[in-house]
C-alpha cells in the first residue's frame, strides 16, 4: 500500500472520542497515548492537539461522553425513603460503571471526574442529609459507598479477565493444597471458592453499609 501523502484528513472531537474508546477497548487506558490515538484516526499527534490539550483533557472528554450516554433513574422513580433512595442510586451507579471498568480506575485516582456523573454523589449525599446526617457525615457516607462500589466493580472485572485467560490460578493451587488442620474452614469450602465468590452479593453488602451509615 503506498504511503499517504498530502495533508492529514480533517478530524473532529467526535472522531477523536470514538477512536479513543476503541484504543481503550483494545489496549486499556494505559495504552491510550496521543501517538497511538493519532494512528487510530489516521492523522498526526500534532493534529490532535488542535482539539485536545493533552491526555488528561482527552480522558475528561471520554468521561463526559460516557456519562451522557448512560440512562439513569428519573426523579419520580427514586424511592422517597432515604435509605432506599441511597440503595437505588448506588445500584444505578454500579450498573452505569460496570460496563466500562477502566473509568473506575480513572475516577478512583480522585484527579478527574465527569460533571455528568455528579448526579450520583449529589443524590446520595442529599438522601443522607435528609436522613439526618451532618454534611461531613453525609460526604463520608458517600465516599464509603463509592469505594465499596468501585472495589466490587474492579474485582469482578479482574476476575472476568482471569477466567478469559483460562488455566488454574495461583489461588486455586493454594486452596487445593491447604492444610485442613490449620485452615479447616477454608479447606472445607476451597473447592467451591470460585463458585461461592462469583455470586452477586453487591446489594446485600450495600444494604448492610447503608444500615450502618444512616440513622
PDB file of N, CA and C in Angstrom, residues 40-143:
ATOM      1  N   UNK A  40      -4.762   5.631  15.169  1.00  0.00           N
ATOM      2  CA  UNK A  40      -6.125   5.095  15.069  1.00  0.00           C
ATOM      3  C   UNK A  40      -7.007   5.947  14.167  1.00  0.00           C
ATOM      4  N   UNK A  41      -6.831   7.272  14.210  1.00  0.00           N
ATOM      5  CA  UNK A  41      -7.664   8.160  13.384  1.00  0.00           C
ATOM      6  C   UNK A  41      -7.004   8.461  12.044  1.00  0.00           C
ATOM      7  N   UNK A  42      -5.791   7.928  11.822  1.00  0.00           N
ATOM      8  CA  UNK A  42      -5.113   8.159  10.554  1.00  0.00           C
ATOM      9  C   UNK A  42      -4.633   9.578  10.391  1.00  0.00           C
ATOM     10  N   UNK A  43      -4.175  10.166  11.504  1.00  0.00           N
ATOM     11  CA  UNK A  43      -3.717  11.551  11.458  1.00  0.00           C
ATOM     12  C   UNK A  43      -2.372  11.652  12.164  1.00  0.00           C
ATOM     13  N   UNK A  44      -2.048  12.821  12.654  1.00  0.00           N
ATOM     14  CA  UNK A  44      -0.790  13.030  13.373  1.00  0.00           C
ATOM     15  C   UNK A  44      -1.102  13.492  14.789  1.00  0.00           C
ATOM     16  N   UNK A  45      -0.135  13.260  15.689  1.00  0.00           N
ATOM     17  CA  UNK A  45      -0.317  13.708  17.065  1.00  0.00           C
ATOM     18  C   UNK A  45      -0.490  15.220  17.115  1.00  0.00           C
ATOM     19  N   UNK A  46       0.236  15.960  16.281  1.00  0.00           N
ATOM     20  CA  UNK A  46       0.116  17.422  16.272  1.00  0.00           C
ATOM     21  C   UNK A  46      -1.296  17.849  15.898  1.00  0.00           C
ATOM     22  N   UNK A  47      -1.915  17.112  14.967  1.00  0.00           N
ATOM     23  CA  UNK A  47      -3.283  17.461  14.567  1.00  0.00           C
ATOM     24  C   UNK A  47      -4.256  17.275  15.725  1.00  0.00           C
ATOM     25  N   UNK A  48      -4.004  16.275  16.566  1.00  0.00           N
ATOM     26  CA  UNK A  48      -4.887  16.035  17.715  1.00  0.00           C
ATOM     27  C   UNK A  48      -4.842  17.185  18.701  1.00  0.00           C
ATOM     28  N   UNK A  49      -3.673  17.800  18.834  1.00  0.00           N
ATOM     29  CA  UNK A  49      -3.534  18.875  19.818  1.00  0.00           C
ATOM     30  C   UNK A  49      -4.328  20.118  19.452  1.00  0.00           C
ATOM     31  N   UNK A  50      -4.854  20.180  18.253  1.00  0.00           N
ATOM     32  CA  UNK A  50      -5.756  21.273  17.897  1.00  0.00           C
ATOM     33  C   UNK A  50      -7.126  21.062  18.544  1.00  0.00           C
ATOM     34  N   UNK A  51      -7.406  19.840  18.979  1.00  0.00           N
ATOM     35  CA  UNK A  51      -8.720  19.502  19.542  1.00  0.00           C
ATOM     36  C   UNK A  51      -8.671  19.215  21.036  1.00  0.00           C
ATOM     37  N   UNK A  52      -7.586  18.577  21.489  1.00  0.00           N
ATOM     38  CA  UNK A  52      -7.448  18.276  22.921  1.00  0.00           C
ATOM     39  C   UNK A  52      -6.045  18.670  23.366  1.00  0.00           C
ATOM     40  N   UNK A  53      -5.976  19.249  24.560  1.00  0.00           N
ATOM     41  CA  UNK A  53      -4.699  19.777  25.044  1.00  0.00           C
ATOM     42  C   UNK A  53      -3.718  18.666  25.381  1.00  0.00           C
ATOM     43  N   UNK A  54      -4.208  17.606  26.035  1.00  0.00           N
ATOM     44  CA  UNK A  54      -3.338  16.515  26.478  1.00  0.00           C
ATOM     45  C   UNK A  54      -4.199  15.314  26.822  1.00  0.00           C
ATOM     46  N   UNK A  55      -3.570  14.265  27.338  1.00  0.00           N
ATOM     47  CA  UNK A  55      -4.302  13.045  27.656  1.00  0.00           C
ATOM     48  C   UNK A  55      -5.339  13.291  28.744  1.00  0.00           C
ATOM     49  N   UNK A  56      -5.031  14.174  29.692  1.00  0.00           N
ATOM     50  CA  UNK A  56      -5.993  14.452  30.766  1.00  0.00           C
ATOM     51  C   UNK A  56      -7.285  15.031  30.202  1.00  0.00           C
ATOM     52  N   UNK A  57      -7.174  15.997  29.298  1.00  0.00           N
ATOM     53  CA  UNK A  57      -8.373  16.568  28.695  1.00  0.00           C
ATOM     54  C   UNK A  57      -9.109  15.516  27.865  1.00  0.00           C
ATOM     55  N   UNK A  58      -8.360  14.641  27.213  1.00  0.00           N
ATOM     56  CA  UNK A  58      -8.976  13.566  26.439  1.00  0.00           C
ATOM     57  C   UNK A  58      -9.785  12.643  27.351  1.00  0.00           C
ATOM     58  N   UNK A  59      -9.225  12.279  28.498  1.00  0.00           N
ATOM     59  CA  UNK A  59      -9.949  11.427  29.432  1.00  0.00           C
ATOM     60  C   UNK A  59     -11.207  12.115  29.952  1.00  0.00           C
ATOM     61  N   UNK A  60     -11.133  13.414  30.178  1.00  0.00           N
ATOM     62  CA  UNK A  60     -12.322  14.150  30.605  1.00  0.00           C
ATOM     63  C   UNK A  60     -13.417  14.091  29.537  1.00  0.00           C
ATOM     64  N   UNK A  61     -13.009  14.227  28.274  1.00  0.00           N
ATOM     65  CA  UNK A  61     -13.974  14.106  27.183  1.00  0.00           C
ATOM     66  C   UNK A  61     -14.612  12.724  27.171  1.00  0.00           C
ATOM     67  N   UNK A  62     -13.803  11.699  27.401  1.00  0.00           N
ATOM     68  CA  UNK A  62     -14.324  10.334  27.410  1.00  0.00           C
ATOM     69  C   UNK A  62     -15.290  10.128  28.575  1.00  0.00           C
ATOM     70  N   UNK A  63     -14.938  10.653  29.738  1.00  0.00           N
ATOM     71  CA  UNK A  63     -15.816  10.516  30.903  1.00  0.00           C
ATOM     72  C   UNK A  63     -17.155  11.189  30.653  1.00  0.00           C
ATOM     73  N   UNK A  64     -17.118  12.401  30.124  1.00  0.00           N
ATOM     74  CA  UNK A  64     -18.370  13.122  29.860  1.00  0.00           C
ATOM     75  C   UNK A  64     -19.185  12.432  28.772  1.00  0.00           C
ATOM     76  N   UNK A  65     -18.506  11.925  27.751  1.00  0.00           N
ATOM     77  CA  UNK A  65     -19.198  11.216  26.675  1.00  0.00           C
ATOM     78  C   UNK A  65     -19.891   9.970  27.213  1.00  0.00           C
ATOM     79  N   UNK A  66     -19.197   9.231  28.058  1.00  0.00           N
ATOM     80  CA  UNK A  66     -19.785   8.007  28.614  1.00  0.00           C
ATOM     81  C   UNK A  66     -20.954   8.347  29.537  1.00  0.00           C
ATOM     82  N   UNK A  67     -20.774   9.354  30.399  1.00  0.00           N
ATOM     83  CA  UNK A  67     -21.837   9.731  31.328  1.00  0.00           C
ATOM     84  C   UNK A  67     -23.085  10.188  30.581  1.00  0.00           C
ATOM     85  N   UNK A  68     -22.887  10.922  29.481  1.00  0.00           N
ATOM     86  CA  UNK A  68     -24.032  11.423  28.720  1.00  0.00           C
ATOM     87  C   UNK A  68     -24.808  10.298  28.058  1.00  0.00           C
ATOM     88  N   UNK A  69     -24.151   9.187  27.788  1.00  0.00           N
ATOM     89  CA  UNK A  69     -24.812   8.091  27.094  1.00  0.00           C
ATOM     90  C   UNK A  69     -25.438   7.053  28.000  1.00  0.00           C
ATOM     91  N   UNK A  70     -25.306   7.221  29.329  1.00  0.00           N
ATOM     92  CA  UNK A  70     -25.848   6.234  30.252  1.00  0.00           C
ATOM     93  C   UNK A  70     -27.184   6.690  30.817  1.00  0.00           C
ATOM     94  N   UNK A  71     -28.226   5.852  30.717  1.00  0.00           N
ATOM     95  CA  UNK A  71     -29.514   6.218  31.321  1.00  0.00           C
ATOM     96  C   UNK A  71     -29.432   6.160  32.841  1.00  0.00           C
ATOM     97  N   UNK A  72     -30.211   6.967  33.499  1.00  0.00           N
ATOM     98  CA  UNK A  72     -30.275   6.929  34.959  1.00  0.00           C
ATOM     99  C   UNK A  72     -31.724   7.128  35.386  1.00  0.00           C
ATOM    100  N   UNK A  73     -32.061   6.711  36.608  1.00  0.00           N
ATOM    101  CA  UNK A  73     -33.460   6.778  37.037  1.00  0.00           C
ATOM    102  C   UNK A  73     -33.989   8.212  37.033  1.00  0.00           C
ATOM    103  N   UNK A  74     -35.246   8.351  36.652  1.00  0.00           N
ATOM    104  CA  UNK A  74     -35.907   9.651  36.755  1.00  0.00           C
ATOM    105  C   UNK A  74     -36.216   9.931  38.221  1.00  0.00           C
ATOM    106  N   UNK A  75     -36.333  11.189  38.556  1.00  0.00           N
ATOM    107  CA  UNK A  75     -36.570  11.578  39.948  1.00  0.00           C
ATOM    108  C   UNK A  75     -37.792  10.884  40.528  1.00  0.00           C
ATOM    109  N   UNK A  76     -38.857  10.793  39.739  1.00  0.00           N
ATOM    110  CA  UNK A  76     -40.090  10.175  40.243  1.00  0.00           C
ATOM    111  C   UNK A  76     -39.953   8.664  40.432  1.00  0.00           C
ATOM    112  N   UNK A  77     -38.919   8.067  39.854  1.00  0.00           N
ATOM    113  CA  UNK A  77     -38.709   6.629  40.007  1.00  0.00           C
ATOM    114  C   UNK A  77     -37.926   6.289  41.277  1.00  0.00           C
ATOM    115  N   UNK A  78     -37.296   7.279  41.885  1.00  0.00           N
ATOM    116  CA  UNK A  78     -36.491   7.034  43.073  1.00  0.00           C
ATOM    117  C   UNK A  78     -37.370   6.949  44.316  1.00  0.00           C
ATOM    118  N   UNK A  79     -37.053   6.019  45.224  1.00  0.00           N
ATOM    119  CA  UNK A  79     -37.844   5.930  46.463  1.00  0.00           C
ATOM    120  C   UNK A  79     -37.714   7.206  47.287  1.00  0.00           C
ATOM    121  N   UNK A  80     -38.758   7.531  48.041  1.00  0.00           N
ATOM    122  CA  UNK A  80     -38.728   8.716  48.890  1.00  0.00           C
ATOM    123  C   UNK A  80     -37.945   8.457  50.174  1.00  0.00           C
ATOM    124  N   UNK A  81     -38.012   7.229  50.689  1.00  0.00           N
ATOM    125  CA  UNK A  81     -37.332   6.897  51.938  1.00  0.00           C
ATOM    126  C   UNK A  81     -35.824   6.976  51.722  1.00  0.00           C
ATOM    127  N   UNK A  82     -35.076   7.701  52.579  1.00  0.00           N
ATOM    128  CA  UNK A  82     -33.656   7.973  52.324  1.00  0.00           C
ATOM    129  C   UNK A  82     -32.797   6.737  52.128  1.00  0.00           C
ATOM    130  N   UNK A  83     -32.954   5.716  52.976  1.00  0.00           N
ATOM    131  CA  UNK A  83     -32.109   4.536  52.839  1.00  0.00           C
ATOM    132  C   UNK A  83     -32.357   3.843  51.505  1.00  0.00           C
ATOM    133  N   UNK A  84     -33.618   3.697  51.156  1.00  0.00           N
ATOM    134  CA  UNK A  84     -33.948   3.050  49.884  1.00  0.00           C
ATOM    135  C   UNK A  84     -33.477   3.885  48.707  1.00  0.00           C
ATOM    136  N   UNK A  85     -33.514   5.200  48.868  1.00  0.00           N
ATOM    137  CA  UNK A  85     -33.034   6.080  47.794  1.00  0.00           C
ATOM    138  C   UNK A  85     -31.534   5.897  47.584  1.00  0.00           C
ATOM    139  N   UNK A  86     -30.782   5.819  48.665  1.00  0.00           N
ATOM    140  CA  UNK A  86     -29.340   5.600  48.551  1.00  0.00           C
ATOM    141  C   UNK A  86     -29.057   4.273  47.854  1.00  0.00           C
ATOM    142  N   UNK A  87     -29.779   3.236  48.240  1.00  0.00           N
ATOM    143  CA  UNK A  87     -29.596   1.925  47.611  1.00  0.00           C
ATOM    144  C   UNK A  87     -29.890   2.004  46.112  1.00  0.00           C
ATOM    145  N   UNK A  88     -30.975   2.680  45.751  1.00  0.00           N
ATOM    146  CA  UNK A  88     -31.362   2.770  44.336  1.00  0.00           C
ATOM    147  C   UNK A  88     -30.325   3.539  43.524  1.00  0.00           C
ATOM    148  N   UNK A  89     -29.830   4.652  44.065  1.00  0.00           N
ATOM    149  CA  UNK A  89     -28.856   5.470  43.333  1.00  0.00           C
ATOM    150  C   UNK A  89     -27.511   4.752  43.237  1.00  0.00           C
ATOM    151  N   UNK A  90     -27.071   4.140  44.331  1.00  0.00           N
ATOM    152  CA  UNK A  90     -25.800   3.420  44.305  1.00  0.00           C
ATOM    153  C   UNK A  90     -25.857   2.243  43.336  1.00  0.00           C
ATOM    154  N   UNK A  91     -26.987   1.553  43.306  1.00  0.00           N
ATOM    155  CA  UNK A  91     -27.150   0.443  42.371  1.00  0.00           C
ATOM    156  C   UNK A  91     -27.101   0.935  40.929  1.00  0.00           C
ATOM    157  N   UNK A  92     -27.741   2.083  40.663  1.00  0.00           N
ATOM    158  CA  UNK A  92     -27.693   2.673  39.322  1.00  0.00           C
ATOM    159  C   UNK A  92     -26.268   3.077  38.960  1.00  0.00           C
ATOM    160  N   UNK A  93     -25.523   3.593  39.931  1.00  0.00           N
ATOM    161  CA  UNK A  93     -24.133   3.971  39.697  1.00  0.00           C
ATOM    162  C   UNK A  93     -23.298   2.749  39.335  1.00  0.00           C
ATOM    163  N   UNK A  94     -23.516   1.660  40.065  1.00  0.00           N
ATOM    164  CA  UNK A  94     -22.796   0.428  39.760  1.00  0.00           C
ATOM    165  C   UNK A  94     -23.126  -0.075  38.362  1.00  0.00           C
ATOM    166  N   UNK A  95     -24.403  -0.062  37.993  1.00  0.00           N
ATOM    167  CA  UNK A  95     -24.801  -0.533  36.670  1.00  0.00           C
ATOM    168  C   UNK A  95     -24.187   0.326  35.574  1.00  0.00           C
ATOM    169  N   UNK A  96     -24.128   1.638  35.817  1.00  0.00           N
ATOM    170  CA  UNK A  96     -23.569   2.543  34.810  1.00  0.00           C
ATOM    171  C   UNK A  96     -22.083   2.298  34.598  1.00  0.00           C
ATOM    172  N   UNK A  97     -21.352   2.012  35.676  1.00  0.00           N
ATOM    173  CA  UNK A  97     -19.901   1.886  35.584  1.00  0.00           C
ATOM    174  C   UNK A  97     -19.432   0.477  35.266  1.00  0.00           C
ATOM    175  N   UNK A  98     -20.258  -0.519  35.543  1.00  0.00           N
ATOM    176  CA  UNK A  98     -19.827  -1.904  35.320  1.00  0.00           C
ATOM    177  C   UNK A  98     -19.517  -2.186  33.860  1.00  0.00           C
ATOM    178  N   UNK A  99     -20.181  -1.473  32.955  1.00  0.00           N
ATOM    179  CA  UNK A  99     -19.943  -1.700  31.534  1.00  0.00           C
ATOM    180  C   UNK A  99     -18.644  -1.111  31.038  1.00  0.00           C
ATOM    181  N   UNK A 100     -17.966  -0.322  31.878  1.00  0.00           N
ATOM    182  CA  UNK A 100     -16.726   0.334  31.454  1.00  0.00           C
ATOM    183  C   UNK A 100     -15.783   0.434  32.648  1.00  0.00           C
ATOM    184  N   UNK A 101     -15.208  -0.694  33.085  1.00  0.00           N
ATOM    185  CA  UNK A 101     -14.422  -0.694  34.325  1.00  0.00           C
ATOM    186  C   UNK A 101     -13.222   0.243  34.331  1.00  0.00           C
ATOM    187  N   UNK A 102     -12.657   0.575  33.164  1.00  0.00           N
ATOM    188  CA  UNK A 102     -11.488   1.449  33.155  1.00  0.00           C
ATOM    189  C   UNK A 102     -11.824   2.813  33.733  1.00  0.00           C
ATOM    190  N   UNK A 103     -13.093   3.235  33.607  1.00  0.00           N
ATOM    191  CA  UNK A 103     -13.494   4.525  34.156  1.00  0.00           C
ATOM    192  C   UNK A 103     -13.339   4.525  35.670  1.00  0.00           C
ATOM    193  N   UNK A 104     -13.622   3.388  36.294  1.00  0.00           N
ATOM    194  CA  UNK A 104     -13.485   3.292  37.745  1.00  0.00           C
ATOM    195  C   UNK A 104     -12.041   3.562  38.156  1.00  0.00           C
ATOM    196  N   UNK A 105     -11.080   3.004  37.421  1.00  0.00           N
ATOM    197  CA  UNK A 105      -9.674   3.227  37.742  1.00  0.00           C
ATOM    198  C   UNK A 105      -9.316   4.708  37.638  1.00  0.00           C
ATOM    199  N   UNK A 106      -9.854   5.378  36.630  1.00  0.00           N
ATOM    200  CA  UNK A 106      -9.580   6.815  36.467  1.00  0.00           C
ATOM    201  C   UNK A 106     -10.209   7.606  37.602  1.00  0.00           C
ATOM    202  N   UNK A 107     -11.457   7.300  37.935  1.00  0.00           N
ATOM    203  CA  UNK A 107     -12.160   8.048  38.968  1.00  0.00           C
ATOM    204  C   UNK A 107     -11.569   7.805  40.356  1.00  0.00           C
ATOM    205  N   UNK A 108     -11.062   6.604  40.589  1.00  0.00           N
ATOM    206  CA  UNK A 108     -10.518   6.298  41.912  1.00  0.00           C
ATOM    207  C   UNK A 108      -9.265   7.095  42.217  1.00  0.00           C
ATOM    208  N   UNK A 109      -8.621   7.640  41.185  1.00  0.00           N
ATOM    209  CA  UNK A 109      -7.445   8.473  41.411  1.00  0.00           C
ATOM    210  C   UNK A 109      -7.823   9.824  42.010  1.00  0.00           C
ATOM    211  N   UNK A 110      -9.114  10.172  41.934  1.00  0.00           N
ATOM    212  CA  UNK A 110      -9.645  11.415  42.509  1.00  0.00           C
ATOM    213  C   UNK A 110      -9.124  12.681  41.834  1.00  0.00           C
ATOM    214  N   UNK A 111      -8.470  12.545  40.693  1.00  0.00           N
ATOM    215  CA  UNK A 111      -7.977  13.725  39.987  1.00  0.00           C
ATOM    216  C   UNK A 111      -8.955  14.185  38.908  1.00  0.00           C
ATOM    217  N   UNK A 112      -9.641  13.236  38.284  1.00  0.00           N
ATOM    218  CA  UNK A 112     -10.544  13.544  37.191  1.00  0.00           C
ATOM    219  C   UNK A 112     -11.952  13.096  37.550  1.00  0.00           C
ATOM    220  N   UNK A 113     -12.920  13.831  37.070  1.00  0.00           N
ATOM    221  CA  UNK A 113     -14.310  13.429  37.257  1.00  0.00           C
ATOM    222  C   UNK A 113     -15.138  13.980  36.119  1.00  0.00           C
ATOM    223  N   UNK A 114     -16.299  13.372  35.943  1.00  0.00           N
ATOM    224  CA  UNK A 114     -17.225  13.827  34.912  1.00  0.00           C
ATOM    225  C   UNK A 114     -18.331  14.634  35.564  1.00  0.00           C
ATOM    226  N   UNK A 115     -18.546  15.850  35.064  1.00  0.00           N
ATOM    227  CA  UNK A 115     -19.640  16.657  35.594  1.00  0.00           C
ATOM    228  C   UNK A 115     -20.959  15.923  35.403  1.00  0.00           C
ATOM    229  N   UNK A 116     -21.085  15.204  34.286  1.00  0.00           N
ATOM    230  CA  UNK A 116     -22.305  14.447  34.037  1.00  0.00           C
ATOM    231  C   UNK A 116     -22.516  13.321  35.024  1.00  0.00           C
ATOM    232  N   UNK A 117     -21.428  12.851  35.649  1.00  0.00           N
ATOM    233  CA  UNK A 117     -21.543  11.777  36.617  1.00  0.00           C
ATOM    234  C   UNK A 117     -21.780  12.245  38.032  1.00  0.00           C
ATOM    235  N   UNK A 118     -21.830  13.563  38.262  1.00  0.00           N
ATOM    236  CA  UNK A 118     -22.013  14.084  39.612  1.00  0.00           C
ATOM    237  C   UNK A 118     -23.433  13.881  40.131  1.00  0.00           C
ATOM    238  N   UNK A 119     -24.327  13.443  39.264  1.00  0.00           N
ATOM    239  CA  UNK A 119     -25.703  13.167  39.694  1.00  0.00           C
ATOM    240  C   UNK A 119     -25.713  12.138  40.820  1.00  0.00           C
ATOM    241  N   UNK A 120     -24.835  11.146  40.756  1.00  0.00           N
ATOM    242  CA  UNK A 120     -24.849  10.065  41.750  1.00  0.00           C
ATOM    243  C   UNK A 120     -24.435  10.544  43.141  1.00  0.00           C
ATOM    244  N   UNK A 121     -23.283  11.187  43.307  1.00  0.00           N
ATOM    245  CA  UNK A 121     -22.973  11.695  44.651  1.00  0.00           C
ATOM    246  C   UNK A 121     -23.961  12.741  45.138  1.00  0.00           C
ATOM    247  N   UNK A 122     -24.480  13.554  44.232  1.00  0.00           N
ATOM    248  CA  UNK A 122     -25.471  14.557  44.628  1.00  0.00           C
ATOM    249  C   UNK A 122     -26.682  13.892  45.271  1.00  0.00           C
ATOM    250  N   UNK A 123     -27.208  12.861  44.638  1.00  0.00           N
ATOM    251  CA  UNK A 123     -28.410  12.200  45.145  1.00  0.00           C
ATOM    252  C   UNK A 123     -28.130  11.431  46.435  1.00  0.00           C
ATOM    253  N   UNK A 124     -26.969  10.771  46.516  1.00  0.00           N
ATOM    254  CA  UNK A 124     -26.656  10.001  47.717  1.00  0.00           C
ATOM    255  C   UNK A 124     -26.423  10.929  48.908  1.00  0.00           C
ATOM    256  N   UNK A 125     -25.679  11.995  48.710  1.00  0.00           N
ATOM    257  CA  UNK A 125     -25.428  12.936  49.805  1.00  0.00           C
ATOM    258  C   UNK A 125     -26.721  13.608  50.236  1.00  0.00           C
ATOM    259  N   UNK A 126     -27.558  13.985  49.275  1.00  0.00           N
ATOM    260  CA  UNK A 126     -28.843  14.605  49.613  1.00  0.00           C
ATOM    261  C   UNK A 126     -29.707  13.657  50.446  1.00  0.00           C
ATOM    262  N   UNK A 127     -29.744  12.382  50.076  1.00  0.00           N
ATOM    263  CA  UNK A 127     -30.537  11.413  50.836  1.00  0.00           C
ATOM    264  C   UNK A 127     -29.971  11.236  52.239  1.00  0.00           C
ATOM    265  N   UNK A 128     -28.648  11.239  52.354  1.00  0.00           N
ATOM    266  CA  UNK A 128     -28.025  11.102  53.671  1.00  0.00           C
ATOM    267  C   UNK A 128     -28.332  12.304  54.553  1.00  0.00           C
ATOM    268  N   UNK A 129     -28.336  13.499  53.977  1.00  0.00           N
ATOM    269  CA  UNK A 129     -28.708  14.696  54.724  1.00  0.00           C
ATOM    270  C   UNK A 129     -30.170  14.631  55.157  1.00  0.00           C
ATOM    271  N   UNK A 130     -31.019  14.181  54.260  1.00  0.00           N
ATOM    272  CA  UNK A 130     -32.445  14.046  54.578  1.00  0.00           C
ATOM    273  C   UNK A 130     -32.658  13.055  55.721  1.00  0.00           C
ATOM    274  N   UNK A 131     -31.801  12.028  55.777  1.00  0.00           N
ATOM    275  CA  UNK A 131     -31.908  11.018  56.829  1.00  0.00           C
ATOM    276  C   UNK A 131     -31.461  11.555  58.186  1.00  0.00           C
ATOM    277  N   UNK A 132     -30.763  12.699  58.184  1.00  0.00           N
ATOM    278  CA  UNK A 132     -30.364  13.298  59.452  1.00  0.00           C
ATOM    279  C   UNK A 132     -28.875  13.417  59.688  1.00  0.00           C
ATOM    280  N   UNK A 133     -28.052  13.026  58.708  1.00  0.00           N
ATOM    281  CA  UNK A 133     -26.608  13.156  58.872  1.00  0.00           C
ATOM    282  C   UNK A 133     -26.171  14.611  58.687  1.00  0.00           C
ATOM    283  N   UNK A 134     -25.090  14.994  59.382  1.00  0.00           N
ATOM    284  CA  UNK A 134     -24.459  16.282  59.118  1.00  0.00           C
ATOM    285  C   UNK A 134     -23.738  16.207  57.778  1.00  0.00           C
ATOM    286  N   UNK A 135     -23.379  17.371  57.244  1.00  0.00           N
ATOM    287  CA  UNK A 135     -22.766  17.417  55.916  1.00  0.00           C
ATOM    288  C   UNK A 135     -21.508  16.557  55.845  1.00  0.00           C
ATOM    289  N   UNK A 136     -20.634  16.680  56.845  1.00  0.00           N
ATOM    290  CA  UNK A 136     -19.387  15.902  56.831  1.00  0.00           C
ATOM    291  C   UNK A 136     -19.688  14.405  56.853  1.00  0.00           C
ATOM    292  N   UNK A 137     -20.680  13.999  57.647  1.00  0.00           N
ATOM    293  CA  UNK A 137     -21.038  12.590  57.735  1.00  0.00           C
ATOM    294  C   UNK A 137     -21.663  12.095  56.438  1.00  0.00           C
ATOM    295  N   UNK A 138     -22.449  12.956  55.797  1.00  0.00           N
ATOM    296  CA  UNK A 138     -23.089  12.578  54.532  1.00  0.00           C
ATOM    297  C   UNK A 138     -22.054  12.359  53.449  1.00  0.00           C
ATOM    298  N   UNK A 139     -21.052  13.235  53.386  1.00  0.00           N
ATOM    299  CA  UNK A 139     -19.978  13.073  52.401  1.00  0.00           C
ATOM    300  C   UNK A 139     -19.187  11.804  52.691  1.00  0.00           C
ATOM    301  N   UNK A 140     -18.906  11.558  53.978  1.00  0.00           N
ATOM    302  CA  UNK A 140     -18.182  10.340  54.345  1.00  0.00           C
ATOM    303  C   UNK A 140     -18.981   9.099  53.968  1.00  0.00           C
ATOM    304  N   UNK A 141     -20.291   9.148  54.169  1.00  0.00           N
ATOM    305  CA  UNK A 141     -21.142   8.009  53.802  1.00  0.00           C
ATOM    306  C   UNK A 141     -21.061   7.748  52.306  1.00  0.00           C
ATOM    307  N   UNK A 142     -21.119   8.809  51.508  1.00  0.00           N
ATOM    308  CA  UNK A 142     -20.997   8.627  50.063  1.00  0.00           C
ATOM    309  C   UNK A 142     -19.657   8.014  49.700  1.00  0.00           C
ATOM    310  N   UNK A 143     -18.570   8.516  50.308  1.00  0.00           N
ATOM    311  CA  UNK A 143     -17.238   8.017  49.975  1.00  0.00           C
ATOM    312  C   UNK A 143     -17.107   6.526  50.313  1.00  0.00           C
TER     313      UNK A 143
END
